[in-house]
Short mmCIF file of C-alpha atoms (C1' of nucleotides) in Angstrom, two decimals:
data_model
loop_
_atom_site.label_atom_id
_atom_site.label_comp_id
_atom_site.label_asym_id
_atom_site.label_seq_id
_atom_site.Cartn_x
_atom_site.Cartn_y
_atom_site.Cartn_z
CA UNK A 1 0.00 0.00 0.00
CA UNK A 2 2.72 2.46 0.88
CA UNK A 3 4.96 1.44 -2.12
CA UNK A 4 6.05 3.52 -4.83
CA UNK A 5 5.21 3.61 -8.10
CA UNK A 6 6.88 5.04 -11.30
CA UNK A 7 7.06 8.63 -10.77
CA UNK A 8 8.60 8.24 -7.41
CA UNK A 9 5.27 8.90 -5.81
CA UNK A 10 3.08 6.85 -3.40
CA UNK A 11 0.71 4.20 -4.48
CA UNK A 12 -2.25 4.02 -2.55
CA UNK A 13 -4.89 1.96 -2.98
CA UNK A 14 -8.80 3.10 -3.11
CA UNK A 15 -9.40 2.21 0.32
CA UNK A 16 -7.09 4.90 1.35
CA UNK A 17 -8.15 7.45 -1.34
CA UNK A 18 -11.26 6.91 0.31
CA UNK A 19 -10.19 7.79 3.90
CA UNK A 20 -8.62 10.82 2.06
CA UNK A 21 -11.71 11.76 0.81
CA UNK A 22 -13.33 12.06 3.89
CA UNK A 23 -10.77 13.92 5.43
CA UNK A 24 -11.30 16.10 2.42
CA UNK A 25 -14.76 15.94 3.49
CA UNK A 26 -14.01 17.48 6.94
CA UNK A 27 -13.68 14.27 9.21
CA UNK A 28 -11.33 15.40 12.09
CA UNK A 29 -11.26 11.92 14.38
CA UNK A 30 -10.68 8.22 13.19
CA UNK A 31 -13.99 7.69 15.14
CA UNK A 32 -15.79 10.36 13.19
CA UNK A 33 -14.66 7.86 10.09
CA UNK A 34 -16.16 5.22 11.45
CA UNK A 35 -19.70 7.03 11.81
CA UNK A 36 -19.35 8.30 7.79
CA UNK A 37 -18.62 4.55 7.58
CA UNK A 38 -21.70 3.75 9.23
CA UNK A 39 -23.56 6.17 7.85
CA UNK A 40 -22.95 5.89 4.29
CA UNK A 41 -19.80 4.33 3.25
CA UNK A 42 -21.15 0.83 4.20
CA UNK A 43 -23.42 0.90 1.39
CA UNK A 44 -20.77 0.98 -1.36
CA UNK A 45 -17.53 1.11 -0.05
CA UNK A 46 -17.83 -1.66 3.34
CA UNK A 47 -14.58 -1.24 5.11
CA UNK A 48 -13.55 -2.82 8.88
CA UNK A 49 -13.66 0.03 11.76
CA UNK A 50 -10.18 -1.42 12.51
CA UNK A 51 -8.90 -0.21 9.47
CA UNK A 52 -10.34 3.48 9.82
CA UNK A 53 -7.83 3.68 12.68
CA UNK A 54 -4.75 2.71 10.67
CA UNK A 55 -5.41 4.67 7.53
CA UNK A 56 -5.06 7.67 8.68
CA UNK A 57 -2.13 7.20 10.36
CA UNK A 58 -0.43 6.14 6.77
CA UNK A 59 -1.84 8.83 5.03
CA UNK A 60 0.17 11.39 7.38
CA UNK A 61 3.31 9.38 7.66
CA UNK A 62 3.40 10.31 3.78
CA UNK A 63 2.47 13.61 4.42
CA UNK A 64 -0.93 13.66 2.90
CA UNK A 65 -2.58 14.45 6.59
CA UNK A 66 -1.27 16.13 9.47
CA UNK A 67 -2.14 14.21 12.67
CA UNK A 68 -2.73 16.37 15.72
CA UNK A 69 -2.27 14.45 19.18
CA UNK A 70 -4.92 16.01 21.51
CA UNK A 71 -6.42 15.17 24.58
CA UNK A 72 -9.86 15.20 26.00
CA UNK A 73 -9.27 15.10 30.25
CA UNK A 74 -7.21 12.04 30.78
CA UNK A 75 -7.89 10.30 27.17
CA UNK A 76 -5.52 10.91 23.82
CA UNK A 77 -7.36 11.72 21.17
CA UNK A 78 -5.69 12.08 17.20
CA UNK A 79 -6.94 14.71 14.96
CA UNK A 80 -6.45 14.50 11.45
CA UNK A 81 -6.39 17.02 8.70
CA UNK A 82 -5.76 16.50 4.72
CA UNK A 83 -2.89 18.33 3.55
CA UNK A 84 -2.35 20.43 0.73
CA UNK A 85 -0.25 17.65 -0.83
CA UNK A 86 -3.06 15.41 0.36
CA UNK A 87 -5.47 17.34 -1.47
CA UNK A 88 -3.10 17.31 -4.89
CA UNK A 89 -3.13 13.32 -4.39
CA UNK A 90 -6.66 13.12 -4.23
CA UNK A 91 -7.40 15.36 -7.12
CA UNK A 92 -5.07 13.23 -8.99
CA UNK A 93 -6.79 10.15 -8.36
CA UNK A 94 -10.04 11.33 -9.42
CA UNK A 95 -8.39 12.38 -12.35
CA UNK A 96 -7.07 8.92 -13.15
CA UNK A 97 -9.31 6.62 -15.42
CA UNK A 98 -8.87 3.07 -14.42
CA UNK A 99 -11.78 2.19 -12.07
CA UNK A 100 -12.52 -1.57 -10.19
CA UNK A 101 -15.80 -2.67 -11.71
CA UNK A 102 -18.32 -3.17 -9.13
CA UNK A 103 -18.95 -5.87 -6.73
CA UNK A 104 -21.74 -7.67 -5.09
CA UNK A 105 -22.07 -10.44 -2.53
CA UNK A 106 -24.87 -12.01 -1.54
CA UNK A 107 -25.21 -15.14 0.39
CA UNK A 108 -29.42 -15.07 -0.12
CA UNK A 109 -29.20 -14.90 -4.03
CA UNK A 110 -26.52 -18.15 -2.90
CA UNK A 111 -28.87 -20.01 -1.08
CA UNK A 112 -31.33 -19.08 -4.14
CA UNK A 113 -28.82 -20.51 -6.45
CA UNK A 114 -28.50 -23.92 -4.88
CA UNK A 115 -32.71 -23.64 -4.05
CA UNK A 116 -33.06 -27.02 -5.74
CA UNK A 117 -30.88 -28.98 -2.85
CA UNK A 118 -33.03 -27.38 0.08
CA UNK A 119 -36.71 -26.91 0.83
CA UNK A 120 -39.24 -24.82 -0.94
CA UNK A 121 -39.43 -23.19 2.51
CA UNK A 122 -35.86 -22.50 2.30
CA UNK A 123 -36.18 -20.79 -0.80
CA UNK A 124 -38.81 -18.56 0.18
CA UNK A 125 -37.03 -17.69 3.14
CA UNK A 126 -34.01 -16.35 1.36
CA UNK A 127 -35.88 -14.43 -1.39
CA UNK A 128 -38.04 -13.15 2.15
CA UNK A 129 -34.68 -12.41 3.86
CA UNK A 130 -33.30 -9.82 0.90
CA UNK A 131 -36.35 -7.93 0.59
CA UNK A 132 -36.03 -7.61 4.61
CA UNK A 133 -32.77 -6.10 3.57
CA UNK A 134 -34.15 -3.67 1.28
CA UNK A 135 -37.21 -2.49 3.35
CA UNK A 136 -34.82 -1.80 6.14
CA UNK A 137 -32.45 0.05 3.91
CA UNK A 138 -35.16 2.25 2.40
CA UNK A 139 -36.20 3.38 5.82
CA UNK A 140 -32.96 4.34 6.22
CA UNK A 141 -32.79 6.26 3.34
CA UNK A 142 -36.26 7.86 4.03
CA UNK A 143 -34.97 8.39 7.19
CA UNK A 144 -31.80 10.18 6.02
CA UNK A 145 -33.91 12.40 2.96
CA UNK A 146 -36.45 13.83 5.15
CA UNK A 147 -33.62 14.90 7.65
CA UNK A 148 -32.16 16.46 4.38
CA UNK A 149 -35.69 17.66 3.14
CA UNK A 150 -35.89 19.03 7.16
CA UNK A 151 -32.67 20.41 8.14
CA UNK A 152 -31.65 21.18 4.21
CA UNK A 153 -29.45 19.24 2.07
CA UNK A 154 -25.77 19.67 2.85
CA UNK A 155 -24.63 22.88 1.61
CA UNK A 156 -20.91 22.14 0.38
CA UNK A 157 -22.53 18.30 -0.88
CA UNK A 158 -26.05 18.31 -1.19
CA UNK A 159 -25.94 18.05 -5.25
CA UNK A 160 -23.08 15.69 -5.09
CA UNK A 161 -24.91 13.15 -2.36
CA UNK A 162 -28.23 13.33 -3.91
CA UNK A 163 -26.65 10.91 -7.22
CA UNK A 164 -25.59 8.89 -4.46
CA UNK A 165 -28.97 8.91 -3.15
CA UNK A 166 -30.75 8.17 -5.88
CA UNK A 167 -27.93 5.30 -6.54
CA UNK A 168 -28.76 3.57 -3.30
CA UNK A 169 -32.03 3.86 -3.57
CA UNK A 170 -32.88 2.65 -6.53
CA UNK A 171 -30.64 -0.73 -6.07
CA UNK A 172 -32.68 -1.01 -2.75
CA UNK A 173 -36.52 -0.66 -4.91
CA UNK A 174 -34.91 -3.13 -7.14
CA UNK A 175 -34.27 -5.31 -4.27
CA UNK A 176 -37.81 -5.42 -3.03
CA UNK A 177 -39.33 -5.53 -6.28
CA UNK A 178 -37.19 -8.54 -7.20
CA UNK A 179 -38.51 -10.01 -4.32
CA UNK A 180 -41.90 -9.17 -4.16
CA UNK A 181 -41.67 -10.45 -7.99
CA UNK A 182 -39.90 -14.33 -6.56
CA UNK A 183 -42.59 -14.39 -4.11
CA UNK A 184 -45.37 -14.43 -6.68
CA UNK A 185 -43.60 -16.82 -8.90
CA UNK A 186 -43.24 -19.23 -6.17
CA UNK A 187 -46.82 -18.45 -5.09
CA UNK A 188 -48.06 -21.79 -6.51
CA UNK A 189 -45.08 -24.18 -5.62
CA UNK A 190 -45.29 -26.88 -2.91
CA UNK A 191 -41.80 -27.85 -3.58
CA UNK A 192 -38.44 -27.46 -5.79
CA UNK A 193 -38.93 -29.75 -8.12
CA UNK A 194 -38.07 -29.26 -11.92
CA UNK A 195 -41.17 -30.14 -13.59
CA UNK A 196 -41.98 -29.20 -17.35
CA UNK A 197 -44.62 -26.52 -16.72
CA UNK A 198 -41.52 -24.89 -14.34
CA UNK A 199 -39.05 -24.92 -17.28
CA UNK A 200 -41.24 -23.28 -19.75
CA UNK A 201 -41.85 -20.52 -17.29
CA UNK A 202 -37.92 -20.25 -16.85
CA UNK A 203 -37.76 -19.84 -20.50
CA UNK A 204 -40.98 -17.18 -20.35
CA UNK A 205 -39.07 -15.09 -17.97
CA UNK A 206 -35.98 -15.18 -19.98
CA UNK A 207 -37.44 -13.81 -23.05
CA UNK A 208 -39.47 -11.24 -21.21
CA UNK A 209 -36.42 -10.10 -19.79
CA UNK A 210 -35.13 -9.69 -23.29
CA UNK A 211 -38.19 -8.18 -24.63
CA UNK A 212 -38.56 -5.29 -22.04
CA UNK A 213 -34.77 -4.40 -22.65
CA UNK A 214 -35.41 -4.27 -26.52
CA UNK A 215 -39.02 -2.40 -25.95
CA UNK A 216 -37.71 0.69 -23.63
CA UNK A 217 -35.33 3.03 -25.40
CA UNK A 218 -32.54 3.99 -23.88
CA UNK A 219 -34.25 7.75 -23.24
CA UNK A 220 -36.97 5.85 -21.18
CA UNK A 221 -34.95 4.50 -19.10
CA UNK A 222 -34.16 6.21 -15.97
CA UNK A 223 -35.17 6.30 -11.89
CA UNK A 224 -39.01 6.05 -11.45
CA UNK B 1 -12.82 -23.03 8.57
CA UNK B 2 -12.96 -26.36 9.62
CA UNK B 3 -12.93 -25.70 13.79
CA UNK B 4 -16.03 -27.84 15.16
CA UNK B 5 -19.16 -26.34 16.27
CA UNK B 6 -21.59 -27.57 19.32
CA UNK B 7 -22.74 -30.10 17.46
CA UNK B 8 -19.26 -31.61 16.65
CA UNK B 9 -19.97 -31.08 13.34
CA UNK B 10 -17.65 -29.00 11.06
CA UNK B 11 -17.86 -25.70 10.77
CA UNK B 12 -17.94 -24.36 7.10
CA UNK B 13 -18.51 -20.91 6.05
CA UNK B 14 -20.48 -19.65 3.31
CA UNK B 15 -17.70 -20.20 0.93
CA UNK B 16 -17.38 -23.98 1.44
CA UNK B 17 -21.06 -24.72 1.01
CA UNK B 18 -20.67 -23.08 -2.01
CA UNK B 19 -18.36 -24.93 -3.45
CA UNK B 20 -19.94 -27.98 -1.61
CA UNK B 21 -23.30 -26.52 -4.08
CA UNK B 22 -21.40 -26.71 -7.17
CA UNK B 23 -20.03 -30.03 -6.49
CA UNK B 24 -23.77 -31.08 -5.67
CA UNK B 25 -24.64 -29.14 -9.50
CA UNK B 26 -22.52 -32.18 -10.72
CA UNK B 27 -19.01 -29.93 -10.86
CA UNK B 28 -16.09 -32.43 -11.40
CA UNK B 29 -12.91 -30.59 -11.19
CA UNK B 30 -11.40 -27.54 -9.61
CA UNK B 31 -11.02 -26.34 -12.98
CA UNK B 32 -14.62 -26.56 -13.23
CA UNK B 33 -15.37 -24.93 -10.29
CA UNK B 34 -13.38 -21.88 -12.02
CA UNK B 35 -15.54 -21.55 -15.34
CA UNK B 36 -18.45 -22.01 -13.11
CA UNK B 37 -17.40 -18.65 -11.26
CA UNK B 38 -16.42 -17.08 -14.27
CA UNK B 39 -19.82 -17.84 -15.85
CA UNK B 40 -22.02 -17.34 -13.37
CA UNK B 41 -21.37 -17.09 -9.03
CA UNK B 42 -18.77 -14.09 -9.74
CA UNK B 43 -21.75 -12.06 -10.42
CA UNK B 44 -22.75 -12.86 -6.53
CA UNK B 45 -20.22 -14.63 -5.15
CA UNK B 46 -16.92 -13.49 -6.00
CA UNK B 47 -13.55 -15.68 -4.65
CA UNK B 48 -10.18 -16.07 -6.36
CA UNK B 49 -9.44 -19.15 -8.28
CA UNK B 50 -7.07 -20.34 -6.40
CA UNK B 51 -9.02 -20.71 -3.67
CA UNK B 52 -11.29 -23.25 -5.42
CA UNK B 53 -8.43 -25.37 -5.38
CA UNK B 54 -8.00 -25.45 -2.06
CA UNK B 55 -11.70 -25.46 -1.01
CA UNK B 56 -12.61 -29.09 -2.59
CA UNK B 57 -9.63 -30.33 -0.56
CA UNK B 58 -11.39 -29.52 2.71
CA UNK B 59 -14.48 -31.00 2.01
CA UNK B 60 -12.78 -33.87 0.77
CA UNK B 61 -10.79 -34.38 4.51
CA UNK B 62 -14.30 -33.90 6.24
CA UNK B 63 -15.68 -36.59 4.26
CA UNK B 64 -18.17 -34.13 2.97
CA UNK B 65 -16.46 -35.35 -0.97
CA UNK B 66 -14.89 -37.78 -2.42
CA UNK B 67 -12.18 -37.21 -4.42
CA UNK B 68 -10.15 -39.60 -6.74
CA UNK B 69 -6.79 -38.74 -8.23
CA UNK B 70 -6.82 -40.09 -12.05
CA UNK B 71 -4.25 -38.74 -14.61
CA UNK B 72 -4.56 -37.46 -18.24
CA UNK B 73 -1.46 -38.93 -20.34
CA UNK B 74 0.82 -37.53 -17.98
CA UNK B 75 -0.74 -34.89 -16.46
CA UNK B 76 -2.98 -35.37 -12.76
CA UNK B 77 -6.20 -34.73 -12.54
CA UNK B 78 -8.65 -34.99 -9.11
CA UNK B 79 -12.12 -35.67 -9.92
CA UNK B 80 -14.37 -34.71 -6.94
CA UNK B 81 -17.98 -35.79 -5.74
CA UNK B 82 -20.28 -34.65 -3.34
CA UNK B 83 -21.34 -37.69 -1.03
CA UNK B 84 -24.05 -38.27 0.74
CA UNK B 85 -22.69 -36.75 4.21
CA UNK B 86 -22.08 -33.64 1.89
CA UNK B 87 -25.58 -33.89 0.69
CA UNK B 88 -27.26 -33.52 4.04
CA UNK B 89 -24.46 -30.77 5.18
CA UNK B 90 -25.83 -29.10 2.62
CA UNK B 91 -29.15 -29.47 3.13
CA UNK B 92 -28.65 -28.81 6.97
CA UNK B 93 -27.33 -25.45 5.83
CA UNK B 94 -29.95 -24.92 3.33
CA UNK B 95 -32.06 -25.21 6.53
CA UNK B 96 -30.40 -22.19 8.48
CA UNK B 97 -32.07 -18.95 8.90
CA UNK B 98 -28.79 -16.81 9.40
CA UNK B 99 -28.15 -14.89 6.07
CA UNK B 100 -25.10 -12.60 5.53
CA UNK B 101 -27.02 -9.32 4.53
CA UNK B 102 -26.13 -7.95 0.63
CA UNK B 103 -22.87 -6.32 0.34
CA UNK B 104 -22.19 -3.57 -2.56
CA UNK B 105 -18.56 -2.48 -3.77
CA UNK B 106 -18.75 0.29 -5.79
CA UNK B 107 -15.25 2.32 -6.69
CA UNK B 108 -17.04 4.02 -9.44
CA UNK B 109 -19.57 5.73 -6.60
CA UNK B 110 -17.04 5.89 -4.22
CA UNK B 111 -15.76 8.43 -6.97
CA UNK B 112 -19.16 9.97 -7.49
CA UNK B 113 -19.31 10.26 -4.11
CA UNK B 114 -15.67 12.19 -3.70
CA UNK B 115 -17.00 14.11 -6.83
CA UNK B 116 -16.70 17.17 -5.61
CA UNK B 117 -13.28 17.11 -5.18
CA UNK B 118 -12.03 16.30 -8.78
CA UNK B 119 -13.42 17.72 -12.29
CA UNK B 120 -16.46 17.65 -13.93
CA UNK B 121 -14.75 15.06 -16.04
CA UNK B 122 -13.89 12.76 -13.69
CA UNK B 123 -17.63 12.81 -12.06
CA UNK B 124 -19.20 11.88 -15.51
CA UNK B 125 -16.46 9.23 -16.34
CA UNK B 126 -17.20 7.47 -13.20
CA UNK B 127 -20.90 7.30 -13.94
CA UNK B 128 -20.21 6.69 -17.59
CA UNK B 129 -18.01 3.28 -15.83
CA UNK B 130 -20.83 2.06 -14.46
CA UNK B 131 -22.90 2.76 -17.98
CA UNK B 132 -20.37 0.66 -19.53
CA UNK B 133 -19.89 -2.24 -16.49
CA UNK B 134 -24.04 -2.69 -16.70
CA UNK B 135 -23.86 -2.92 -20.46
CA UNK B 136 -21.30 -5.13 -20.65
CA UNK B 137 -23.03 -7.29 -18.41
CA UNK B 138 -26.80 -7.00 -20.03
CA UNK B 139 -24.59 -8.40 -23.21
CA UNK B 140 -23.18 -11.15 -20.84
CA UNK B 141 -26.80 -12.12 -19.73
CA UNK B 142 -28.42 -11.55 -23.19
CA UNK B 143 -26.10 -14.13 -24.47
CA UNK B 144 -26.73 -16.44 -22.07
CA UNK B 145 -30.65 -15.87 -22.02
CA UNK B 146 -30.67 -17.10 -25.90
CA UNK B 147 -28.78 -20.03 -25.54
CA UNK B 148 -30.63 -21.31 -23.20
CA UNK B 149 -33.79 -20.18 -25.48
CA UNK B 150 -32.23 -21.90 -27.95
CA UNK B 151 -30.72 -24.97 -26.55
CA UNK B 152 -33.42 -25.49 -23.63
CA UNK B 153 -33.06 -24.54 -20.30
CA UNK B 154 -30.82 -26.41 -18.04
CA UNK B 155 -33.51 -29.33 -17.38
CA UNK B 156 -32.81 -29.53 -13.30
CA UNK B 157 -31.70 -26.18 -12.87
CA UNK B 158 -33.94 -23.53 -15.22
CA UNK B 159 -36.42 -23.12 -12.92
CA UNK B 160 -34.09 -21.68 -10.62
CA UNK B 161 -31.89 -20.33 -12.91
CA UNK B 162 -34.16 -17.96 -14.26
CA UNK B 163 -34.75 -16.30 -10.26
CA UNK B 164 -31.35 -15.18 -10.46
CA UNK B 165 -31.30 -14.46 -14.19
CA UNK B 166 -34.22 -12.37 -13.38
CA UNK B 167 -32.04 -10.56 -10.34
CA UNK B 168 -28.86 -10.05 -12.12
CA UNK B 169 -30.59 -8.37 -14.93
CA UNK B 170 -32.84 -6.32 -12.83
CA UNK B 171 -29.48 -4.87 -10.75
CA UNK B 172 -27.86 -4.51 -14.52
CA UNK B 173 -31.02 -2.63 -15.85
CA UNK B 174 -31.04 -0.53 -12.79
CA UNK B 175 -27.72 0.43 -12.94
CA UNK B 176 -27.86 1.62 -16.56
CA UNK B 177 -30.90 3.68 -15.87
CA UNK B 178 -28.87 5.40 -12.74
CA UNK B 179 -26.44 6.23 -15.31
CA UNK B 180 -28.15 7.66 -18.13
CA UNK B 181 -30.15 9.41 -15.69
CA UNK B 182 -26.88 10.58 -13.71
CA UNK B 183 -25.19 11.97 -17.15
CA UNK B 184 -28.51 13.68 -17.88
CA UNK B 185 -28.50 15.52 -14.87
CA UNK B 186 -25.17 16.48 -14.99
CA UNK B 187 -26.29 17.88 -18.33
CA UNK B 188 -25.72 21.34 -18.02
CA UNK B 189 -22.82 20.99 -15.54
CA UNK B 190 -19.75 22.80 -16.24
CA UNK B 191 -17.89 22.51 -12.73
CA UNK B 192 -18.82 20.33 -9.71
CA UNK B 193 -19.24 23.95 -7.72
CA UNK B 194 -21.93 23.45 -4.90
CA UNK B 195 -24.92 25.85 -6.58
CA UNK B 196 -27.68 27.30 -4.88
CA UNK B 197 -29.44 25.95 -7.98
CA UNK B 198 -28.28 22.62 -7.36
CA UNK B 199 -29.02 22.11 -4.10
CA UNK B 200 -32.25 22.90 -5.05
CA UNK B 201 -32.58 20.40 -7.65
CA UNK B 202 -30.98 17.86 -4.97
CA UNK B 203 -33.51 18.51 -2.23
CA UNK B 204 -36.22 17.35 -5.69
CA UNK B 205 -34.31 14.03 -6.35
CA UNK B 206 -35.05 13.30 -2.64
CA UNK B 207 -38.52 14.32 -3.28
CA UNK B 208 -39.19 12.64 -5.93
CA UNK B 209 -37.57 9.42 -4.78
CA UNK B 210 -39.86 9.45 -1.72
CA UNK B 211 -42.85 10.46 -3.74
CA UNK B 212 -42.49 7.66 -5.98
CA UNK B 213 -41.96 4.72 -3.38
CA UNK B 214 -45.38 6.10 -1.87
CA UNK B 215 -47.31 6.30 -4.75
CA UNK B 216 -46.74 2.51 -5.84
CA UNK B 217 -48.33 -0.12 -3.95
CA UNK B 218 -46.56 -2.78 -3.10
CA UNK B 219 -48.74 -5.36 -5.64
CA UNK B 220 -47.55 -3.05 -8.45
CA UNK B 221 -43.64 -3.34 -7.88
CA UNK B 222 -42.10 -5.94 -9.85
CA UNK B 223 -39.40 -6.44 -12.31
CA UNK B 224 -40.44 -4.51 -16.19
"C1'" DT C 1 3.43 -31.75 -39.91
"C1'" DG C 2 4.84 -28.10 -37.17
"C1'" DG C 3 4.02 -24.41 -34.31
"C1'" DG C 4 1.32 -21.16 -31.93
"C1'" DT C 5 -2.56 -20.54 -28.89
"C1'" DT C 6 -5.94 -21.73 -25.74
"C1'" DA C 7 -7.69 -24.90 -22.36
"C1'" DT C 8 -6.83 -27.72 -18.51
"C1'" DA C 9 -4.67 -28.54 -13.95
"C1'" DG C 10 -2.59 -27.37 -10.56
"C1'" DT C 11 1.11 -25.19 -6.35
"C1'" DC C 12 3.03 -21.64 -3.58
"C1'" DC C 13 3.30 -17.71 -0.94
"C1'" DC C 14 3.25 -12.73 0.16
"C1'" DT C 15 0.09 -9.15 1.45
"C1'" DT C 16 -4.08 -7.29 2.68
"C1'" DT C 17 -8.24 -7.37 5.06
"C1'" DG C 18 -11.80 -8.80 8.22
"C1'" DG C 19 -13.20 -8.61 12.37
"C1'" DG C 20 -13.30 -10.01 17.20
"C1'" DA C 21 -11.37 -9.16 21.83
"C1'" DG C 22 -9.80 -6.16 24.98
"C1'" DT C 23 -9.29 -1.62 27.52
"C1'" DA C 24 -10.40 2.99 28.95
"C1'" DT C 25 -12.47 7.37 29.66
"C1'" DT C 26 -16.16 10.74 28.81
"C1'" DG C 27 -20.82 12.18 28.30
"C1'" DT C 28 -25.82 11.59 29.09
"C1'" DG C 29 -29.98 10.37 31.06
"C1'" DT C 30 -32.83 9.19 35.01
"C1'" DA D 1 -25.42 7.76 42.00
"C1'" DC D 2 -25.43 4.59 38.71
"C1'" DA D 3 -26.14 2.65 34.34
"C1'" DC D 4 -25.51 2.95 29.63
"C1'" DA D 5 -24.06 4.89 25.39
"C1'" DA D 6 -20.57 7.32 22.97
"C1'" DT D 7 -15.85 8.18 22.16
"C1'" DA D 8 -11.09 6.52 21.40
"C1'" DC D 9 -8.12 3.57 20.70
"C1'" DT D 10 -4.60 -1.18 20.27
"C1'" DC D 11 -3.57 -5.83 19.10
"C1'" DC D 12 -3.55 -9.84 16.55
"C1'" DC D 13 -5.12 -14.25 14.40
"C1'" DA D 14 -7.42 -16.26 10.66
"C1'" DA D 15 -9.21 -15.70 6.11
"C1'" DA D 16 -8.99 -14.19 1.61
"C1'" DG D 17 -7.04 -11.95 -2.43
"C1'" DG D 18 -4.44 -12.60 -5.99
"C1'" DG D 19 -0.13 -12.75 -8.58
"C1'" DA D 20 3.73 -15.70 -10.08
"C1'" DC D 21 5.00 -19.92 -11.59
"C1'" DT D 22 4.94 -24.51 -13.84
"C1'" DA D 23 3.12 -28.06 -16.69
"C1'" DT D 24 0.73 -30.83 -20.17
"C1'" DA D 25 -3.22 -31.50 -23.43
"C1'" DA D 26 -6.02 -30.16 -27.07
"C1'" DC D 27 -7.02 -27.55 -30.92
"C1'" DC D 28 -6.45 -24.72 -35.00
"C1'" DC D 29 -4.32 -22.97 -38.88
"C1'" DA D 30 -0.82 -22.56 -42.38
#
DNA sequence: TGGGTTATAGTCCCTTTGGGAGTATTGTGT
DNA sequence: ACACAATACTCCCAAAGGGACTATAACCCA
C-alpha cells in the first residue's frame, strides 16, 4: 500500500483514497470515520472500523494528513487534517481513469442458487430475507432524505450526495421488487422440483427479460 | 474453517457450502469450479481461483467429498464428488435462517461520491463506468438468455436459474438507468461547484424518490 | 506436420483485510 | 449515583485476495 510507483510517488490503494476523501470531506477523528462509515460508506464502499484507525495514520506518515495528538481530560485523542499535498493526491486520483468494476455479494441470491438442494421453505425464506434487507435500507434512506428535506441538504454536498442517493435507492426498490416479484412466482409451488410446466416458465421469464430491454429506449430508461 | 461447532460437526462458512453446491450441481474438477465462477457465481459470489483449489480439498478431509486422483497422459487430474454426508451438510445449511445481509462495492460511486473534489470530467467518467460495467453485463446475460432459449433450459436447474437471471438483470437494468439518468442531470454541468441551484434540484431528487416509493403499492412493484 | 494458442490442472506464498477481543475514559440520562 | 451509550483507541489471528510460476493436453491454422 505504501509502495512507490513510477514517478517516485506513493501508491495508494482506493481504500485509502477513500479515507482521504473524507478527510477532504471534513472528518477530524478516526472515530468520526467510522460514523461516515456507518452512515454511508457501508453501502458501497464496506470497510472494517479497525482499518479506519490505521489509515489515517499512513496517510500522514506520507504527508498527505497532518495528525494532531490532543487530549480530551485524561484520554488521547488524534486529529487528522488532509494536507495540501493530500489534497493534490486526491485530485489526482479522481483524475485517473482506471476504475474496479463493481462488486456484489450475496449469500441469499446463494442459497437461491443452490434452491433445488433445500426446501421450498428454504427458498422462500431467502428471497423473504433480501427484501427484509431492502425495506430496512429504504427506511434508512427515508430516514436520512427527510432529515435532508428538514434540516436542508448539505450545503458544500447536497448536489453531489443526492446521485448517491438516488444510486442507493434505486438498487434497494430493485431489491424489493425482485422479491416481491420471486414471491409471486413461487406463489403456486409446494416444492423445488423441476417439472416441465416450471421450465417453460424459466424460459418465459428469460425472453421477457429480453423483450422489455429491446421495448424501452434507452431515453426511457431512468429512476421512477 | 474447519474448527467444530456444538454439534461436533464441522464448521464451514459460506464459501465452502458453495463450493460444496457446485459439487452437488454435478461440478467435477477444480477447474470446473473456475468456469463455473467465471460464468455465473462471480456475479454474486466473487472468490479467487485459487481458492477453489483449495476449497474441494477440505471438504474432501471432512468426508463431505470424495475425491479420486486419475491422470490425463501424464498430467494429474482430481475428480471430486459430493457424497451423501455432503448432501445432508448441505441441506442442513440450506435449513439455516442466518443470512449474511447484501454487500455492494462500488469504486465508481465511491468516486461519485468524492466528486466534488475532482473535475467535472472525472464525475461523468465514473458514472459513464458504471454505464459501460451494466452494459457489458446486459450483453453477458443476453447471451446467455438465448442459448438457453435456444438450446433449452438447463432441465434440473432452469427453474431456478431464471430467479437469479431475473435478479442479475434487474441490478444490470437498474444500474444503466442510474447512469443515463446521472449523465442527464449532470447535463448542463460545467464545474462540480456546490450551486444554490443545485441544491435545489438535490432537495427534488429526494422528493421525488420518496414520492415515488409512496405512490406505488406494493402489488404493483415488480421487475419490467 | 509443425508451431502457436488456448484450455486444462494445478502449487506456492506474500500481502491485505476482516473482524473479534480487549481496555479505557467521557458524556448523558434518570 | 449509577447505568448505559458514545468516544477513542490497540492488538492480533485467521481468512482471503491474488499474482507468479509450472506443466501438459487439445485444438487450429498454415
Amino acid at each position: 500500500m505504501s509502495r512507490l510507483n513510477e514517478d517516485g510517488r506513493e501508491a495508494l490503494n482506493s481504500s485509502a483514497y477513500a479515507i482521504l476523501g473524507l478527510l477532504a470531506m471534513g472528518a477530524q477523528s478516526a472515530y468520526e470515520l467510522t460514523r461516515q462509515m456507518e452512515r454511508t460508506l457501508r453501502f458501497f464502499w464496506p470497510r472494517a472500523a479497525s482499518k479506519l484507525y490505521e489509515a489515517p495514520k499512513l496517510l500522514a506518515s506520507l504527508g498527505l494528513a497532518r495528525a494532531t495528538h490532543e487530549s480530551v481530560g485524561r484520554r488521547p485523542r488524534t486529529r487528522y487534517q488532509i494536507s495540501p499535498r493530500g489534497e493534490e493526491a486526491l485530485q489526482r486520483w479522481l483524475g485517473t481513469r482506471t476504475i474496479a468494476p463493481i462488486e456484489l455479494e450475496s449469500e441469499a441470491l446463494l442459497r437461491v442458487w443452490f434452491g433445488r438442494f433445500g426446501t421450498i421453505e428454504d427458498l422462500r425464506n431467502a428471497i423473504q430475507n433480501v427484501q427484509a434487507q431492502a425495506q430496512a435500507n429504504l427506511r434508512w434512506g427515508t430516514s436520512i432524505a427527510q432529515e435532508y428535506l428538514v434540516e436542508g441538504v448539505p450545503p458544500e454536498r447536497g448536489h453531489i450526495s443526492a446521485l448517491t442517493f438516488r444510486f442507493l435507492w434505486d438498487f434497494n426498490v430493485m431489491l424489493e421488487a425482485w422479491a416481491t416479484w420471486g414471491q409471486r412466482e413461487l406463489s403456486g409451488w409446494g416444492d423445488v422440483e423441476p417439472t416441465a410446466e416450471r421450465m417453460d416458465r424459466a424460459a418465459a421469464i428469460l425472453r421477457e427479460a429480453l423483450a422489455e430491454r429491446l421495448s424501452t429506449p434507452p431515453s426511457e430508461r431512468s429512476p421512477g
